[in-house]
Amino acid sequence: MSVFRAYDVRGVYGKELTEKLVEDIGRAYATYLNADTAFVGMDGRLSSPLLKNAFIKGLNDTGCDAIDIGLVPTPVLYFSAAFYNKIAAAMITASHNPKEYNGVKLCRGLRTLGGEELKKIERIIKENAFRIGAGKIEKKEVLPDYIDYLSSKFEFEGLKIVIDAMNGVGALALEPILKRLGNDVIVLNGEPDGNFPKGDPNPDIEERLSELKETVIRENADIGVATDGDADRVVFVDDKGRILSGTQSSMLFIKDVLAKQKGKVVFDIMASELIRKTIESSGGVAMISPTGHTNIRRILFDYNAVFAAEASGHYFFHDDYFGYDDGIYAALRMAEIVAMKGSLSKLVSELPSWYPIKANIHCPEEKKEMVVVKLKQIYNDWNPITIDGVRVSGKGGWFAIRPSNTEDTIRIKGEFDSKESAEKMLSELKAVVEKLIKEN
């Protein structure tokens, strides 16, 4: 499998992703952007220092100067591009993946490169069409500027907050900001450790949140916050130790943002129809996007939306912030909501809910396109949205079916207003997809 994925570069270190390849990616990236300077950061993975140095060497070999900002959360890398007004910024990270993985997130200003642009980077490498020059290295501490900037944006105090950084880099920024504001902070697994001794740094795995839930209950905390390995994503736990779904968190953010500033809100094709309803009932304009943070960010900037949400926990604030996905900033916004409006569990209990369905069905890569074509034909009379797979909405619920960009999988997701409808629809959808895979 190529390390050039739909949204970034990612692979197993030493096998798919080598120092030589990352050096060439640095060369191709600087060549493609014709960059004279690039910020470079890294997460806490064991291979990140070696890959960061290789990437910087690649930049320098094209005449591009590198500003090394060291060990930081990915949002700090994005911040460096925004705050210092630079086009080129790259992060060495594999986000929430297992410890043997690493990768590179490449930016053009506040947008991340994906899809066709990553293919162009790959083509430059294959054709050995690099720019040639001699660049310099500068080391710069950006994390203090980020902490100062975010601290100046908030005023809440007096909350008890539990952070689980999952041995990633999230606590490096979130803990000092919350303490500076005057909150009581308890940190779990705050020390970056590329061995990830308690498991993959992925807050989507419910078992990984057990320690956070137990600590919130034991300490009578107001809110629990779990960041993934590079802290561009966040999951919340309420004061009763219950995990908020991405839908619930998104609805709370949407209501908060649109109460202050009306505008467009972007959500991805696999997100709940309840999000659309929340946007419209709050006076906003709903815009749907293909899945993937690169696609969502592109639409947010192209249409100057005030907020965007991806079901997996990426939140993009563009009302009073830069618009990139920042789990640390999102955590501060949620804590601010709790400080202003009271108990998080009460706020969640007031939100509408439907019965969810979800399935992942194995599908060989070569069959994915044909399956999607057939699905569009089957559901053509249902007025589907077809920008990324098939999505159908009705009065009693919705469903979406799309191929994964990173796995041999067809994903089914949806929600319905009754348990019976949900079970019946999931059974029917699985049967349709499995039949198409078998026949084609």
Tab-separated table of C-alpha atoms in Angstrom, residues 129-417:
chain	number	residue	atom	x	y	z
A	129	ALA	CA	12.249	16.534	-10.472
A	130	PHE	CA	13.526	18.340	-7.383
A	131	ARG	CA	14.564	21.959	-7.079
A	132	ILE	CA	18.214	22.270	-5.982
A	133	GLY	CA	19.668	24.676	-3.431
A	134	ALA	CA	21.067	25.046	0.080
A	135	GLY	CA	18.800	26.016	2.960
A	136	LYS	CA	19.389	26.735	6.648
A	137	ILE	CA	17.875	25.458	9.910
A	138	GLU	CA	16.473	27.709	12.639
A	139	LYS	CA	15.075	26.415	15.940
A	140	LYS	CA	12.085	28.332	17.304
A	141	GLU	CA	9.862	27.957	20.390
A	142	VAL	CA	6.307	28.415	19.105
A	143	LEU	CA	4.500	26.556	21.914
A	144	PRO	CA	4.763	29.526	24.352
A	145	ASP	CA	3.200	31.842	21.745
A	146	TYR	CA	0.360	29.353	21.230
A	147	ILE	CA	-0.238	29.065	24.985
A	148	ASP	CA	-0.239	32.866	25.363
A	149	TYR	CA	-2.610	33.316	22.418
A	150	LEU	CA	-5.186	30.749	23.547
A	151	SER	CA	-4.978	31.902	27.170
A	152	SER	CA	-5.912	35.407	26.006
A	153	LYS	CA	-9.069	34.102	24.269
A	154	PHE	CA	-10.773	32.686	27.385
A	155	GLU	CA	-11.735	33.883	30.874
A	156	PHE	CA	-13.497	30.932	32.579
A	157	GLU	CA	-12.162	29.673	35.906
A	158	GLY	CA	-12.993	27.403	38.816
A	159	LEU	CA	-13.719	24.199	36.892
A	160	LYS	CA	-12.280	20.803	37.788
A	161	ILE	CA	-11.075	19.255	34.529
A	162	VAL	CA	-9.485	15.855	33.880
A	163	ILE	CA	-7.235	15.525	30.826
A	164	ASP	CA	-6.161	12.183	29.341
A	165	ALA	CA	-3.440	12.933	26.795
A	166	MET	CA	-2.959	9.203	26.086
A	167	ASN	CA	0.838	9.664	26.219
A	168	GLY	CA	0.571	11.965	23.224
A	169	VAL	CA	1.408	15.672	23.135
A	170	GLY	CA	-1.945	17.278	24.034
A	171	ALA	CA	-1.187	18.051	27.688
A	172	LEU	CA	1.907	20.062	26.716
A	173	ALA	CA	-0.433	22.936	25.832
A	174	LEU	CA	-3.831	22.197	27.382
A	175	GLU	CA	-2.634	21.771	30.977
A	176	PRO	CA	-0.753	25.113	31.258
A	177	ILE	CA	-3.581	27.037	29.556
A	178	LEU	CA	-6.266	25.656	31.886
A	179	LYS	CA	-4.119	26.270	34.968
A	180	ARG	CA	-3.270	29.816	33.880
A	181	LEU	CA	-7.003	30.526	33.557
A	182	GLY	CA	-7.536	29.370	37.153
A	183	ASN	CA	-8.925	25.858	36.857
A	184	ASP	CA	-8.183	22.697	38.859
A	185	VAL	CA	-6.526	20.289	36.413
A	186	ILE	CA	-5.853	16.562	36.780
A	187	VAL	CA	-3.671	15.035	34.061
A	188	LEU	CA	-3.602	11.358	33.092
A	189	ASN	CA	-0.893	9.969	30.812
A	190	GLY	CA	0.425	13.464	30.185
A	191	GLU	CA	4.039	12.564	29.488
A	192	PRO	CA	4.689	11.977	25.766
A	193	ASP	CA	5.786	8.353	25.338
A	194	GLY	CA	6.082	6.873	21.856
A	195	ASN	CA	5.661	3.369	23.275
A	196	PHE	CA	2.056	4.276	24.209
A	197	PRO	CA	2.179	1.928	27.238
A	198	LYS	CA	-1.602	1.927	27.793
A	199	GLY	CA	-2.584	1.383	24.171
A	200	ASP	CA	-3.066	3.294	20.938
A	201	PRO	CA	-3.652	7.045	21.471
A	202	ASN	CA	-7.128	6.825	19.991
A	203	PRO	CA	-10.084	8.246	21.972
A	204	ASP	CA	-12.477	6.545	19.534
A	205	ILE	CA	-11.653	3.267	21.317
A	206	GLU	CA	-14.101	3.230	24.225
A	207	GLU	CA	-11.884	1.055	26.453
A	208	ARG	CA	-9.146	3.699	26.232
A	209	LEU	CA	-11.494	6.126	27.999
A	210	SER	CA	-12.106	3.906	31.055
A	211	GLU	CA	-9.444	5.607	33.186
A	212	LEU	CA	-10.751	9.054	32.242
A	213	LYS	CA	-14.365	8.130	33.053
A	214	GLU	CA	-13.407	6.618	36.420
A	215	THR	CA	-11.281	9.638	37.346
A	216	VAL	CA	-14.019	12.136	36.452
A	217	ILE	CA	-16.474	10.272	38.699
A	218	ARG	CA	-14.004	9.742	41.568
A	219	GLU	CA	-12.797	13.352	41.552
A	220	ASN	CA	-16.282	14.818	41.035
A	221	ALA	CA	-14.922	16.698	38.016
A	222	ASP	CA	-16.942	18.967	35.739
A	223	ILE	CA	-15.614	17.529	32.484
A	224	GLY	CA	-13.163	14.992	31.082
A	225	VAL	CA	-11.107	15.625	27.946
A	226	ALA	CA	-9.253	13.003	25.871
A	227	THR	CA	-6.931	14.101	23.070
A	228	ASP	CA	-5.532	11.763	20.442
A	229	GLY	CA	-1.806	11.311	19.765
A	230	ASP	CA	-1.245	14.698	18.109
A	231	ALA	CA	-4.204	16.553	19.698
A	232	ASP	CA	-5.995	17.624	16.540
A	233	ARG	CA	-8.940	15.521	17.746
A	234	VAL	CA	-10.786	15.449	21.071
A	235	VAL	CA	-13.480	13.410	22.844
A	236	PHE	CA	-15.381	14.555	25.948
A	237	VAL	CA	-16.717	12.852	29.080
A	238	ASP	CA	-19.481	14.533	31.105
A	239	ASP	CA	-19.658	15.008	34.882
A	240	LYS	CA	-21.370	11.617	35.268
A	241	GLY	CA	-18.571	9.800	33.441
A	242	ARG	CA	-20.491	9.323	30.201
A	243	ILE	CA	-18.795	9.677	26.818
A	244	LEU	CA	-20.231	12.310	24.501
A	245	SER	CA	-20.673	11.138	20.926
A	246	GLY	CA	-19.259	13.243	18.118
A	247	THR	CA	-22.847	14.165	17.280
A	248	GLN	CA	-23.572	15.408	20.801
A	249	SER	CA	-20.367	17.460	20.983
A	250	SER	CA	-21.030	18.892	17.518
A	251	MET	CA	-24.574	19.937	18.442
A	252	LEU	CA	-23.364	21.746	21.572
A	253	PHE	CA	-20.673	23.563	19.597
A	254	ILE	CA	-23.091	24.499	16.790
A	255	LYS	CA	-25.639	25.958	19.212
A	256	ASP	CA	-22.876	27.951	20.933
A	257	VAL	CA	-21.280	29.266	17.730
A	258	LEU	CA	-24.535	30.209	15.992
A	259	ALA	CA	-25.887	31.951	19.105
A	260	LYS	CA	-23.012	34.412	18.722
A	261	GLN	CA	-22.583	34.566	14.943
A	262	LYS	CA	-24.926	33.292	12.227
A	263	GLY	CA	-23.381	31.686	9.172
A	264	LYS	CA	-22.627	28.497	7.285
A	265	VAL	CA	-21.724	25.274	9.111
A	266	VAL	CA	-20.049	22.310	7.386
A	267	PHE	CA	-20.596	18.662	8.345
A	268	ASP	CA	-19.369	15.488	6.651
A	269	ILE	CA	-21.483	12.988	4.768
A	270	MET	CA	-21.256	10.386	7.557
A	271	ALA	CA	-22.476	12.835	10.224
A	272	SER	CA	-25.882	12.639	11.897
A	273	GLU	CA	-28.930	14.265	10.329
A	274	LEU	CA	-29.491	15.716	13.800
A	275	ILE	CA	-26.522	17.977	13.099
A	276	ARG	CA	-28.257	19.410	10.040
A	277	LYS	CA	-31.430	19.946	12.078
A	278	THR	CA	-29.440	21.694	14.838
A	279	ILE	CA	-27.756	23.996	12.316
A	280	GLU	CA	-31.047	24.996	10.711
A	281	SER	CA	-32.966	25.398	13.988
A	282	SER	CA	-30.136	27.616	15.288
A	283	GLY	CA	-30.353	29.945	12.291
A	284	GLY	CA	-27.381	28.607	10.346
A	285	VAL	CA	-26.939	27.324	6.806
A	286	ALA	CA	-26.008	23.618	6.558
A	287	MET	CA	-23.328	22.529	4.072
A	288	ILE	CA	-22.403	18.878	3.516
A	289	SER	CA	-18.853	17.744	2.687
A	290	PRO	CA	-17.122	14.556	1.577
A	291	THR	CA	-15.474	12.766	4.497
A	292	GLY	CA	-11.959	13.816	5.508
A	293	HIS	CA	-10.507	16.810	7.324
A	294	THR	CA	-8.829	18.031	4.119
A	295	ASN	CA	-12.194	18.201	2.312
A	296	ILE	CA	-13.999	19.759	5.266
A	297	ARG	CA	-11.359	22.433	5.751
A	298	ARG	CA	-11.417	23.268	2.023
A	299	ILE	CA	-15.180	23.824	2.037
A	300	LEU	CA	-15.029	25.797	5.287
A	301	PHE	CA	-12.513	28.246	3.810
A	302	ASP	CA	-14.026	28.342	0.310
A	303	TYR	CA	-17.451	29.319	1.687
A	304	ASN	CA	-16.219	31.224	4.766
A	305	ALA	CA	-18.184	28.993	7.135
A	306	VAL	CA	-18.135	29.778	10.857
A	307	PHE	CA	-17.768	26.159	12.027
A	308	ALA	CA	-17.254	22.625	10.759
A	309	ALA	CA	-17.429	19.205	12.398
A	310	GLU	CA	-16.332	15.715	11.448
A	311	ALA	CA	-17.950	12.756	13.195
A	312	SER	CA	-14.582	11.393	14.399
A	313	GLY	CA	-13.902	14.391	16.671
A	314	HIS	CA	-12.293	17.004	14.416
A	315	TYR	CA	-13.777	20.439	15.155
A	316	PHE	CA	-13.006	23.519	13.055
A	317	PHE	CA	-13.806	26.907	14.615
A	318	HIS	CA	-13.818	29.851	12.221
A	319	ASP	CA	-15.987	32.287	14.182
A	320	ASP	CA	-13.247	33.597	16.457
A	321	TYR	CA	-10.332	31.347	15.462
A	322	PHE	CA	-8.257	30.311	12.463
A	323	GLY	CA	-10.469	27.492	11.133
A	324	TYR	CA	-8.132	24.493	11.403
A	325	ASP	CA	-8.978	21.405	13.488
A	326	ASP	CA	-7.616	21.954	16.982
A	327	GLY	CA	-8.500	19.542	19.790
A	328	ILE	CA	-6.977	21.851	22.401
A	329	TYR	CA	-8.997	24.888	21.320
A	330	ALA	CA	-12.130	22.706	21.082
A	331	ALA	CA	-11.538	21.489	24.655
A	332	LEU	CA	-11.330	25.100	25.832
A	333	ARG	CA	-14.557	25.980	24.002
A	334	MET	CA	-16.379	23.036	25.618
A	335	ALA	CA	-15.050	23.974	29.065
A	336	GLU	CA	-16.248	27.538	28.439
A	337	ILE	CA	-19.732	26.219	27.586
A	338	VAL	CA	-19.793	24.277	30.877
A	339	ALA	CA	-18.599	27.332	32.831
A	340	MET	CA	-21.325	29.501	31.266
A	341	LYS	CA	-24.250	27.072	31.103
A	342	GLY	CA	-23.697	24.536	33.884
A	343	SER	CA	-23.634	20.740	34.081
A	344	LEU	CA	-22.468	19.048	30.888
A	345	SER	CA	-24.641	16.000	31.609
A	346	LYS	CA	-27.715	18.253	31.814
A	347	LEU	CA	-26.822	19.998	28.546
A	348	VAL	CA	-26.440	16.620	26.825
A	349	SER	CA	-29.728	15.319	28.271
A	350	GLU	CA	-31.541	18.190	26.533
A	351	LEU	CA	-30.260	17.170	23.086
A	352	PRO	CA	-32.403	15.054	20.725
A	353	SER	CA	-31.275	11.491	20.004
A	354	TRP	CA	-32.016	8.714	17.515
A	355	TYR	CA	-31.105	5.020	17.349
A	356	PRO	CA	-27.751	4.604	15.574
A	357	ILE	CA	-26.719	1.937	13.066
A	358	LYS	CA	-23.172	1.139	12.000
A	359	ALA	CA	-21.414	-1.603	10.028
A	360	ASN	CA	-18.076	-2.129	8.301
A	361	ILE	CA	-18.180	-4.676	5.470
A	362	HIS	CA	-15.028	-6.081	3.885
A	363	CYS	CA	-14.723	-5.095	0.237
A	364	PRO	CA	-11.630	-5.543	-1.970
A	365	GLU	CA	-10.258	-2.254	-3.301
A	366	GLU	CA	-10.950	-3.205	-6.924
A	367	LYS	CA	-14.681	-3.699	-6.197
A	368	LYS	CA	-15.352	-0.457	-4.314
A	369	GLU	CA	-16.059	1.765	-7.310
A	370	MET	CA	-18.510	-0.669	-8.903
A	371	VAL	CA	-20.351	-1.168	-5.593
A	372	VAL	CA	-20.825	2.596	-5.233
A	373	VAL	CA	-22.054	2.902	-8.850
A	374	LYS	CA	-24.640	0.168	-8.222
A	375	LEU	CA	-25.727	1.734	-4.919
A	376	LYS	CA	-26.379	5.045	-6.674
A	377	GLN	CA	-28.578	3.207	-9.176
A	378	ILE	CA	-30.476	1.291	-6.485
A	379	TYR	CA	-31.240	4.387	-4.392
A	380	ASN	CA	-31.650	6.840	-7.272
A	381	ASP	CA	-35.376	7.324	-6.559
A	382	TRP	CA	-34.628	8.208	-2.924
A	383	ASN	CA	-33.059	11.600	-3.849
A	384	PRO	CA	-29.607	10.616	-2.581
A	385	ILE	CA	-26.605	12.875	-2.002
A	386	THR	CA	-23.757	11.283	-3.973
A	387	ILE	CA	-20.688	13.496	-3.409
A	388	ASP	CA	-19.003	10.700	-1.416
A	389	GLY	CA	-20.793	7.368	-1.653
A	390	VAL	CA	-24.562	7.531	-1.087
A	391	ARG	CA	-26.506	9.391	1.614
A	392	VAL	CA	-30.295	9.246	1.986
A	393	SER	CA	-32.363	11.298	4.448
A	394	GLY	CA	-36.044	11.078	5.359
A	395	LYS	CA	-38.456	12.084	8.103
A	396	GLY	CA	-37.700	9.042	10.233
A	397	GLY	CA	-33.944	8.849	9.812
A	398	TRP	CA	-30.980	8.729	7.468
A	399	PHE	CA	-28.213	6.435	6.265
A	400	ALA	CA	-24.928	6.790	4.401
A	401	ILE	CA	-22.829	4.169	2.613
A	402	ARG	CA	-19.315	4.977	1.419
A	403	PRO	CA	-16.014	3.226	0.703
A	404	SER	CA	-13.153	3.772	3.140
A	405	ASN	CA	-10.198	5.689	1.690
A	406	THR	CA	-7.695	3.795	3.850
A	407	GLU	CA	-9.085	0.253	4.292
A	408	ASP	CA	-10.708	-2.518	2.220
A	409	THR	CA	-14.053	-1.619	3.718
A	410	ILE	CA	-17.497	-0.290	2.838
A	411	ARG	CA	-18.906	1.709	5.758
A	412	ILE	CA	-22.595	1.932	6.668
A	413	LYS	CA	-23.798	4.516	9.151
A	414	GLY	CA	-27.156	6.029	10.038
A	415	GLU	CA	-29.789	6.833	12.652
A	416	PHE	CA	-33.520	6.209	12.942
A	417	ASP	CA	-36.294	7.397	15.233
